[in-house]
The first five atom37 places (N, CA, C, CB, O) and aatype in JSON, in Angstrom:
{
  "aatype": [12, 1, 9, 13, 14, 6, 7, 6, 11, 9, 1, 19, 11, 2, 18, 3, 10, 11, 7, 19, 18, 11, 6, 7, 4, 3, 16, 10, 13, 6, 10, 9, 7, 2, 1, 18, 8, 7, 15, 2, 16, 6, 4, 16, 4, 17, 19, 9, 17, 11, 7, 9, 11, 16, 18, 10, 16, 2, 15, 9, 9, 10, 7, 18, 2, 3, 18, 11, 19, 12, 3, 15, 7, 9, 3, 14, 6, 16, 7, 11, 11, 10, 17, 7, 15, 5, 17, 7, 8, 10, 6, 13, 11, 1, 5, 16, 15, 15, 0, 7, 1, 0, 7, 10, 10],
  "atom_mask": [
    [1, 1, 1, 1, 1],
    [1, 1, 1, 1, 1],
    [1, 1, 1, 1, 1],
    [1, 1, 1, 1, 1],
    [1, 1, 1, 1, 1],
    [1, 1, 1, 1, 1],
    [1, 1, 1, 0, 1],
    [1, 1, 1, 1, 1],
    [1, 1, 1, 1, 1],
    [1, 1, 1, 1, 1],
    [1, 1, 1, 1, 1],
    [1, 1, 1, 1, 1],
    [1, 1, 1, 1, 1],
    [1, 1, 1, 1, 1],
    [1, 1, 1, 1, 1],
    [1, 1, 1, 1, 1],
    [1, 1, 1, 1, 1],
    [1, 1, 1, 1, 1],
    [1, 1, 1, 0, 1],
    [1, 1, 1, 1, 1],
    [1, 1, 1, 1, 1],
    [1, 1, 1, 1, 1],
    [1, 1, 1, 1, 1],
    [1, 1, 1, 0, 1],
    [1, 1, 1, 1, 1],
    [1, 1, 1, 1, 1],
    [1, 1, 1, 1, 1],
    [1, 1, 1, 1, 1],
    [1, 1, 1, 1, 1],
    [1, 1, 1, 1, 1],
    [1, 1, 1, 1, 1],
    [1, 1, 1, 1, 1],
    [1, 1, 1, 0, 1],
    [1, 1, 1, 1, 1],
    [1, 1, 1, 1, 1],
    [1, 1, 1, 1, 1],
    [1, 1, 1, 1, 1],
    [1, 1, 1, 0, 1],
    [1, 1, 1, 1, 1],
    [1, 1, 1, 1, 1],
    [1, 1, 1, 1, 1],
    [1, 1, 1, 1, 1],
    [1, 1, 1, 1, 1],
    [1, 1, 1, 1, 1],
    [1, 1, 1, 1, 1],
    [1, 1, 1, 1, 1],
    [1, 1, 1, 1, 1],
    [1, 1, 1, 1, 1],
    [1, 1, 1, 1, 1],
    [1, 1, 1, 1, 1],
    [1, 1, 1, 0, 1],
    [1, 1, 1, 1, 1],
    [1, 1, 1, 1, 1],
    [1, 1, 1, 1, 1],
    [1, 1, 1, 1, 1],
    [1, 1, 1, 1, 1],
    [1, 1, 1, 1, 1],
    [1, 1, 1, 1, 1],
    [1, 1, 1, 1, 1],
    [1, 1, 1, 1, 1],
    [1, 1, 1, 1, 1],
    [1, 1, 1, 1, 1],
    [1, 1, 1, 0, 1],
    [1, 1, 1, 1, 1],
    [1, 1, 1, 1, 1],
    [1, 1, 1, 1, 1],
    [1, 1, 1, 1, 1],
    [1, 1, 1, 1, 1],
    [1, 1, 1, 1, 1],
    [1, 1, 1, 1, 1],
    [1, 1, 1, 1, 1],
    [1, 1, 1, 1, 1],
    [1, 1, 1, 0, 1],
    [1, 1, 1, 1, 1],
    [1, 1, 1, 1, 1],
    [1, 1, 1, 1, 1],
    [1, 1, 1, 1, 1],
    [1, 1, 1, 1, 1],
    [1, 1, 1, 0, 1],
    [1, 1, 1, 1, 1],
    [1, 1, 1, 1, 1],
    [1, 1, 1, 1, 1],
    [1, 1, 1, 1, 1],
    [1, 1, 1, 0, 1],
    [1, 1, 1, 1, 1],
    [1, 1, 1, 1, 1],
    [1, 1, 1, 1, 1],
    [1, 1, 1, 0, 1],
    [1, 1, 1, 1, 1],
    [1, 1, 1, 1, 1],
    [1, 1, 1, 1, 1],
    [1, 1, 1, 1, 1],
    [1, 1, 1, 1, 1],
    [1, 1, 1, 1, 1],
    [1, 1, 1, 1, 1],
    [1, 1, 1, 1, 1],
    [1, 1, 1, 1, 1],
    [1, 1, 1, 1, 1],
    [1, 1, 1, 1, 1],
    [1, 1, 1, 0, 1],
    [1, 1, 1, 1, 1],
    [1, 1, 1, 1, 1],
    [1, 1, 1, 0, 1],
    [1, 1, 1, 1, 1],
    [1, 1, 1, 1, 1]
  ],
  "atom_positions": [
    [[194.34, -25.4, 99.45], [195.18, -26.52, 99.79], [196.63, -26.13, 99.55], [194.8, -27.76, 98.97], [196.95, -25.28, 98.72]],
    [[197.49, -26.77, 100.3], [198.94, -26.59, 100.15], [199.57, -27.97, 100.09], [199.55, -25.73, 101.32], [199.12, -28.91, 100.74]],
    [[200.64, -28.07, 99.3], [201.3, -29.35, 99.06], [202.68, -29.35, 99.7], [201.41, -29.63, 97.54], [203.45, -28.4, 99.54]],
    [[202.98, -30.43, 100.44], [204.26, -30.56, 101.15], [204.88, -31.92, 100.85], [204.06, -30.38, 102.67], [204.28, -32.95, 101.18]],
    [[206.07, -31.96, 100.24], [206.77, -33.24, 100.05], [207.2, -33.8, 101.41], [208.0, -33.07, 99.11], [207.64, -33.05, 102.29]],
    [[207.06, -35.11, 101.58], [207.5, -35.8, 102.8], [208.23, -37.07, 102.37], [206.3, -36.13, 103.76], [207.64, -38.15, 102.34]],
    [[209.5, -36.93, 102.06], [210.26, -38.08, 101.57], [209.69, -38.54, 100.24], [0.0, 0.0, 0.0], [209.65, -37.78, 99.28]],
    [[209.26, -39.79, 100.19], [208.69, -40.37, 98.96], [207.2, -40.06, 98.82], [208.9, -41.88, 98.95], [206.59, -40.41, 97.8]],
    [[206.61, -39.41, 99.81], [205.17, -39.15, 99.8], [204.91, -37.65, 99.67], [204.5, -39.7, 101.09], [205.82, -36.84, 99.77]],
    [[203.64, -37.31, 99.43], [203.22, -35.91, 99.32], [202.03, -35.7, 100.24], [202.86, -35.54, 97.84], [201.04, -36.44, 100.17]],
    [[202.12, -34.7, 101.11], [201.02, -34.36, 102.01], [200.27, -33.15, 101.44], [201.54, -34.08, 103.46], [200.89, -32.15, 101.08]],
    [[198.95, -33.26, 101.36], [198.11, -32.14, 100.95], [197.37, -31.66, 102.19], [197.11, -32.55, 99.8], [196.6, -32.41, 102.8]],
    [[197.6, -30.4, 102.56], [196.9, -29.8, 103.7], [195.73, -29.0, 103.16], [197.87, -28.89, 104.54], [195.87, -28.22, 102.22]],
    [[194.57, -29.2, 103.75], [193.34, -28.58, 103.27], [192.94, -27.4, 104.15], [192.22, -29.6, 103.23], [193.19, -27.37, 105.35]],
    [[192.3, -26.44, 103.5], [191.87, -25.2, 104.16], [190.41, -24.93, 103.81], [192.77, -24.0, 103.73], [189.93, -25.35, 102.75]],
    [[189.71, -24.23, 104.7], [188.34, -23.86, 104.39], [188.32, -22.65, 103.46], [187.54, -23.57, 105.69], [189.38, -22.15, 103.08]],
    [[187.14, -22.17, 103.1], [187.01, -21.05, 102.16], [187.59, -19.75, 102.7], [185.57, -20.85, 101.81], [187.91, -18.85, 101.93]],
    [[187.73, -19.65, 104.02], [188.31, -18.44, 104.62], [189.82, -18.56, 104.78], [187.67, -18.18, 105.99], [190.46, -17.64, 105.28]],
    [[190.39, -19.67, 104.35], [191.84, -19.86, 104.43], [192.32, -20.42, 105.75], [0.0, 0.0, 0.0], [193.52, -20.39, 106.02]],
    [[191.41, -20.93, 106.57], [191.78, -21.51, 107.87], [192.11, -23.0, 107.66], [190.62, -21.34, 108.92], [191.34, -23.74, 107.05]],
    [[193.26, -23.4, 108.18], [193.71, -24.79, 108.07], [192.71, -25.73, 108.72], [195.11, -24.97, 108.7], [192.27, -25.49, 109.85]],
    [[192.34, -26.81, 108.03], [191.4, -27.8, 108.54], [192.19, -28.92, 109.23], [190.49, -28.38, 107.4], [192.6, -29.89, 108.6]],
    [[192.38, -28.75, 110.52], [193.13, -29.71, 111.34], [192.54, -31.11, 111.18], [193.11, -29.29, 112.84], [191.32, -31.29, 111.25]],
    [[193.4, -32.1, 110.97], [192.96, -33.49, 110.87], [192.46, -33.9, 109.49], [0.0, 0.0, 0.0], [192.02, -35.04, 109.31]],
    [[192.53, -32.98, 108.52], [191.98, -33.27, 107.18], [193.05, -33.4, 106.1], [191.02, -32.19, 106.78], [192.76, -33.25, 104.91]],
    [[194.29, -33.69, 106.51], [195.37, -33.86, 105.53], [195.14, -35.14, 104.72], [196.75, -33.92, 106.23], [194.54, -36.11, 105.19]],
    [[195.62, -35.11, 103.48], [195.62, -36.29, 102.63], [197.06, -36.62, 102.28], [194.75, -36.07, 101.34], [197.81, -35.74, 101.85]],
    [[197.44, -37.87, 102.45], [198.81, -38.29, 102.17], [198.8, -39.16, 100.91], [199.42, -39.07, 103.38], [198.09, -40.16, 100.83]],
    [[199.62, -38.76, 99.91], [199.69, -39.46, 98.62], [201.02, -40.19, 98.48], [199.51, -38.47, 97.47], [202.06, -39.74, 98.96]],
    [[200.95, -41.33, 97.8], [202.14, -42.12, 97.5], [202.05, -42.58, 96.04], [202.27, -43.35, 98.47], [200.99, -43.02, 95.59]],
    [[203.15, -42.47, 95.31], [203.19, -42.92, 93.92], [203.3, -44.44, 93.88], [204.37, -42.25, 93.15], [204.26, -45.02, 94.4]],
    [[202.3, -45.07, 93.27], [202.29, -46.52, 93.09], [202.08, -46.77, 91.6], [201.16, -47.22, 93.98], [201.01, -46.46, 91.06]],
    [[203.08, -47.31, 90.95], [203.02, -47.46, 89.5], [203.05, -46.08, 88.86], [0.0, 0.0, 0.0], [203.97, -45.3, 89.08]],
    [[202.03, -45.78, 88.07], [201.97, -44.46, 87.44], [200.81, -43.61, 87.97], [201.83, -44.61, 85.94], [200.38, -42.67, 87.31]],
    [[200.33, -43.95, 89.16], [199.24, -43.19, 89.78], [199.59, -42.86, 91.23], [197.9, -43.99, 89.71], [200.31, -43.59, 91.9]],
    [[199.05, -41.74, 91.68], [199.18, -41.38, 93.08], [197.96, -41.9, 93.83], [199.33, -39.83, 93.26], [196.82, -41.66, 93.42]],
    [[198.21, -42.6, 94.92], [197.15, -43.12, 95.78], [197.2, -42.33, 97.09], [197.3, -44.67, 96.03], [198.26, -42.17, 97.69]],
    [[196.03, -41.85, 97.52], [196.01, -41.06, 98.73], [194.83, -41.37, 99.62], [0.0, 0.0, 0.0], [193.81, -41.92, 99.18]],
    [[194.98, -41.01, 100.88], [193.88, -41.13, 101.85], [194.17, -40.18, 102.99], [193.72, -42.61, 102.37], [195.3, -39.72, 103.17]],
    [[193.12, -39.88, 103.76], [193.37, -39.0, 104.9], [194.14, -39.76, 105.97], [192.04, -38.44, 105.48], [194.07, -40.99, 106.06]],
    [[194.86, -39.01, 106.79], [195.82, -39.64, 107.71], [195.28, -39.8, 109.12], [197.08, -38.83, 107.74], [195.9, -40.46, 109.95]],
    [[194.14, -39.19, 109.41], [193.58, -39.26, 110.76], [192.07, -39.45, 110.69], [193.92, -37.98, 111.57], [191.48, -39.3, 109.62]],
    [[191.46, -39.77, 111.78], [190.01, -39.9, 111.87], [189.44, -38.7, 112.62], [189.6, -41.22, 112.57], [188.56, -38.83, 113.47]],
    [[189.96, -37.51, 112.29], [189.53, -36.31, 113.01], [189.16, -35.18, 112.06], [190.64, -35.83, 113.95], [189.2, -34.01, 112.43]],
    [[188.78, -35.52, 110.82], [188.3, -34.52, 109.87], [186.77, -34.54, 109.98], [188.79, -34.82, 108.37], [186.1, -35.35, 109.33]],
    [[186.23, -33.65, 110.8], [184.82, -33.69, 111.17], [183.92, -33.04, 110.13], [184.63, -33.02, 112.51], [184.21, -31.97, 109.6]],
    [[182.8, -33.73, 109.85], [181.79, -33.24, 108.93], [180.43, -33.45, 109.6], [181.86, -33.96, 107.53], [180.12, -34.56, 110.04]],
    [[179.63, -32.39, 109.67], [178.27, -32.53, 110.19], [177.37, -32.95, 109.04], [177.76, -31.18, 110.86], [177.3, -32.26, 108.02]],
    [[176.69, -34.07, 109.2], [175.81, -34.6, 108.16], [174.44, -34.86, 108.78], [176.39, -35.91, 107.53], [174.31, -35.69, 109.68]],
    [[173.43, -34.15, 108.3], [172.07, -34.28, 108.83], [172.05, -34.14, 110.35], [171.46, -35.63, 108.42], [171.33, -34.86, 111.04]],
    [[172.85, -33.2, 110.86], [172.9, -32.93, 112.29], [173.75, -33.89, 113.1], [0.0, 0.0, 0.0], [173.82, -33.78, 114.32]],
    [[174.4, -34.84, 112.44], [175.22, -35.85, 113.12], [176.7, -35.57, 112.84], [174.84, -37.29, 112.67], [177.07, -35.33, 111.69]],
    [[177.53, -35.59, 113.88], [178.96, -35.39, 113.71], [179.6, -36.68, 113.2], [179.62, -34.94, 115.05], [179.55, -37.71, 113.88]],
    [[180.19, -36.61, 112.02], [180.87, -37.76, 111.42], [182.31, -37.38, 111.12], [180.14, -38.24, 110.13], [182.63, -36.19, 111.06]],
    [[183.16, -38.36, 110.94], [184.51, -38.05, 110.46], [184.66, -38.58, 109.04], [185.59, -38.65, 111.4], [184.1, -39.61, 108.68]],
    [[185.44, -37.84, 108.26], [185.65, -38.14, 106.86], [186.76, -39.16, 106.67], [185.97, -36.87, 106.08], [187.84, -39.03, 107.26]],
    [[186.5, -40.16, 105.86], [187.57, -41.02, 105.35], [187.54, -40.86, 103.84], [187.39, -42.54, 105.79], [186.47, -40.71, 103.24]],
    [[188.7, -40.89, 103.22], [188.71, -40.77, 101.77], [189.76, -41.69, 101.16], [188.97, -39.33, 101.35], [190.73, -42.09, 101.8]],
    [[189.52, -42.0, 99.91], [190.45, -42.79, 99.11], [190.51, -42.12, 97.75], [190.0, -44.31, 99.01], [189.48, -41.92, 97.1]],
    [[191.72, -41.77, 97.31], [191.89, -41.03, 96.06], [192.94, -41.74, 95.21], [192.31, -39.56, 96.34], [193.97, -42.2, 95.7]],
    [[192.65, -41.83, 93.92], [193.61, -42.34, 92.94], [193.7, -41.29, 91.85], [193.2, -43.76, 92.37], [192.7, -40.97, 91.19]],
    [[194.89, -40.75, 91.65], [195.09, -39.66, 90.7], [196.08, -40.09, 89.62], [195.6, -38.39, 91.42], [197.25, -40.37, 89.91]],
    [[195.6, -40.14, 88.39], [196.45, -40.46, 87.24], [196.52, -39.27, 86.31], [0.0, 0.0, 0.0], [195.91, -38.23, 86.57]],
    [[197.26, -39.41, 85.23], [197.42, -38.31, 84.28], [196.09, -37.96, 83.62], [198.46, -38.67, 83.22], [195.79, -36.79, 83.4]],
    [[195.28, -38.97, 83.3], [194.02, -38.75, 82.59], [192.78, -39.05, 83.41], [194.0, -39.57, 81.36], [191.66, -39.01, 82.88]],
    [[192.95, -39.37, 84.68], [191.77, -39.69, 85.48], [191.97, -39.35, 86.95], [191.44, -41.16, 85.33], [193.09, -39.2, 87.44]],
    [[190.83, -39.22, 87.62], [190.79, -38.9, 89.05], [189.66, -39.74, 89.63], [190.57, -37.35, 89.31], [188.53, -39.67, 89.16]],
    [[189.96, -40.52, 90.65], [188.96, -41.35, 91.3], [188.95, -40.99, 92.78], [189.25, -42.88, 91.09], [190.0, -40.9, 93.41]],
    [[187.76, -40.8, 93.32], [187.67, -40.41, 94.73], [186.46, -41.1, 95.38], [187.56, -38.87, 94.87], [185.4, -41.24, 94.77]],
    [[186.66, -41.5, 96.62], [185.57, -42.05, 97.41], [185.66, -41.44, 98.8], [185.62, -43.62, 97.46], [186.6, -41.69, 99.55]],
    [[184.66, -40.64, 99.14], [184.55, -40.05, 100.47], [183.46, -40.77, 101.24], [184.26, -38.51, 100.38], [182.44, -41.16, 100.67]],
    [[183.67, -40.93, 102.53], [182.67, -41.56, 103.39], [182.64, -40.83, 104.72], [182.97, -43.06, 103.6], [183.66, -40.34, 105.21]],
    [[181.45, -40.78, 105.31], [181.29, -40.22, 106.64], [181.03, -41.34, 107.63], [0.0, 0.0, 0.0], [180.1, -42.12, 107.45]],
    [[181.85, -41.41, 108.67], [181.77, -42.5, 109.64], [181.28, -41.96, 110.98], [183.15, -43.19, 109.81], [181.75, -40.93, 111.46]],
    [[180.33, -42.66, 111.58], [179.85, -42.32, 112.92], [180.94, -42.71, 113.92], [178.48, -43.03, 113.25], [181.29, -43.89, 114.0]],
    [[181.49, -41.75, 114.69], [182.59, -42.07, 115.6], [182.19, -42.99, 116.75], [183.17, -40.81, 116.16], [183.05, -43.64, 117.35]],
    [[180.9, -43.06, 117.06], [180.46, -43.91, 118.17], [180.24, -45.35, 117.75], [179.19, -43.35, 118.78], [180.54, -46.28, 118.49]],
    [[179.69, -45.54, 116.54], [179.36, -46.9, 116.09], [180.35, -47.45, 115.07], [177.97, -46.92, 115.51], [180.43, -48.66, 114.86]],
    [[181.12, -46.55, 114.42], [182.02, -46.98, 113.36], [181.31, -47.28, 112.05], [0.0, 0.0, 0.0], [181.94, -47.75, 111.1]],
    [[180.0, -47.02, 111.99], [179.24, -47.31, 110.79], [179.31, -46.16, 109.8], [177.78, -47.61, 111.13], [179.37, -44.99, 110.17]],
    [[179.31, -46.53, 108.53], [179.31, -45.54, 107.46], [177.9, -44.94, 107.35], [179.75, -46.18, 106.1], [176.92, -45.67, 107.21]],
    [[177.82, -43.6, 107.41], [176.53, -42.93, 107.35], [176.27, -42.26, 106.0], [176.43, -41.91, 108.44], [175.12, -42.11, 105.59]],
    [[177.33, -41.87, 105.33], [177.16, -41.23, 104.03], [178.36, -41.54, 103.14], [176.98, -39.7, 104.19], [179.42, -41.94, 103.62]],
    [[178.18, -41.35, 101.86], [179.24, -41.6, 100.88], [178.82, -42.64, 99.87], [0.0, 0.0, 0.0], [177.73, -43.21, 99.96]],
    [[179.67, -42.87, 98.91], [179.38, -43.78, 97.8], [179.14, -45.21, 98.3], [180.51, -43.76, 96.79], [179.88, -45.72, 99.14]],
    [[178.12, -45.81, 97.76], [177.84, -47.23, 98.04], [178.4, -48.13, 96.95], [176.33, -47.46, 98.19], [178.36, -49.35, 97.06]],
    [[178.92, -47.51, 95.87], [179.33, -48.27, 94.69], [180.79, -48.03, 94.32], [178.46, -47.92, 93.52], [181.16, -48.23, 93.16]],
    [[181.6, -47.63, 95.25], [183.02, -47.43, 94.96], [183.36, -46.0, 94.59], [0.0, 0.0, 0.0], [182.59, -45.08, 94.84]],
    [[184.52, -45.83, 94.0], [185.04, -44.5, 93.66], [184.19, -43.82, 92.58], [186.48, -44.61, 93.19], [183.72, -44.46, 91.65]],
    [[184.01, -42.51, 92.73], [183.5, -41.69, 91.63], [184.67, -41.52, 90.67], [182.93, -40.29, 92.12], [185.79, -41.27, 91.11]],
    [[184.42, -41.65, 89.38], [185.5, -41.59, 88.4], [185.32, -40.4, 87.47], [185.56, -42.9, 87.59], [184.24, -40.18, 86.92]],
    [[186.4, -39.64, 87.31], [186.41, -38.48, 86.43], [187.5, -38.7, 85.39], [186.64, -37.15, 87.22], [188.61, -39.1, 85.73]],
    [[187.18, -38.43, 84.13], [188.14, -38.59, 83.03], [188.49, -37.22, 82.47], [187.56, -39.51, 81.91], [187.64, -36.34, 82.37]],
    [[189.76, -37.05, 82.1], [190.21, -35.8, 81.48], [189.46, -35.61, 80.16], [191.77, -35.81, 81.25], [189.35, -36.54, 79.36]],
    [[188.96, -34.4, 79.96], [188.26, -34.05, 78.73], [189.11, -33.08, 77.91], [186.88, -33.43, 79.03], [189.83, -32.26, 78.48]],
    [[189.02, -33.18, 76.6], [189.73, -32.23, 75.75], [188.79, -31.07, 75.48], [190.2, -32.9, 74.41], [187.64, -31.26, 75.11]],
    [[189.29, -29.87, 75.67], [188.48, -28.68, 75.45], [188.26, -28.46, 73.96], [189.14, -27.44, 76.09], [189.19, -28.6, 73.16]],
    [[187.05, -28.11, 73.6], [186.76, -27.74, 72.22], [186.69, -26.23, 72.07], [185.44, -28.38, 71.75], [186.36, -25.73, 70.99]],
    [[187.01, -25.49, 73.14], [186.92, -24.02, 73.11], [187.84, -23.43, 72.05], [187.27, -23.44, 74.48], [187.45, -22.49, 71.35]],
    [[189.06, -23.96, 71.91], [190.0, -23.45, 70.91], [189.5, -23.66, 69.5], [0.0, 0.0, 0.0], [189.65, -22.8, 68.64]],
    [[188.9, -24.82, 69.26], [188.38, -25.12, 67.92], [187.16, -24.27, 67.6], [188.02, -26.59, 67.81], [186.89, -24.0, 66.43]],
    [[186.42, -23.85, 68.62], [185.23, -23.04, 68.4], [185.55, -21.55, 68.33], [184.21, -23.29, 69.49], [184.64, -20.73, 68.18]],
    [[186.82, -21.19, 68.44], [187.2, -19.78, 68.36], [186.97, -19.01, 69.65], [0.0, 0.0, 0.0], [186.94, -17.78, 69.65]],
    [[186.82, -19.73, 70.77], [186.56, -19.07, 72.05], [187.84, -18.7, 72.77], [185.73, -19.97, 72.93], [187.79, -17.94, 73.73]],
    [[188.98, -19.21, 72.34], [190.26, -18.9, 72.98], [191.12, -18.06, 72.09], [191.0, -20.17, 73.37], [192.23, -17.7, 72.46]]
  ]
}
């Protein structure tokens, strides 16, 4: 991924494992309060799911101590959600490493 400032917003451009830019899969972030809120900017980030071509929609909230993300796959013909969380954002909390205390660092 590469990060590009755009005025008050930040664009994250995504790349595949071979370093090829993933057209249509940018995420645009905006600072709201003390968290960055982001989502993809187009409906052209294609993901094949169980043999069906879907487009990715995402919603991301990034704070200093937490990361929340919800990805969904939408059928372009019906507009119905085919995959992704049914219960809202997945939530990740910052953990403190105990490696230093265990003598591993």
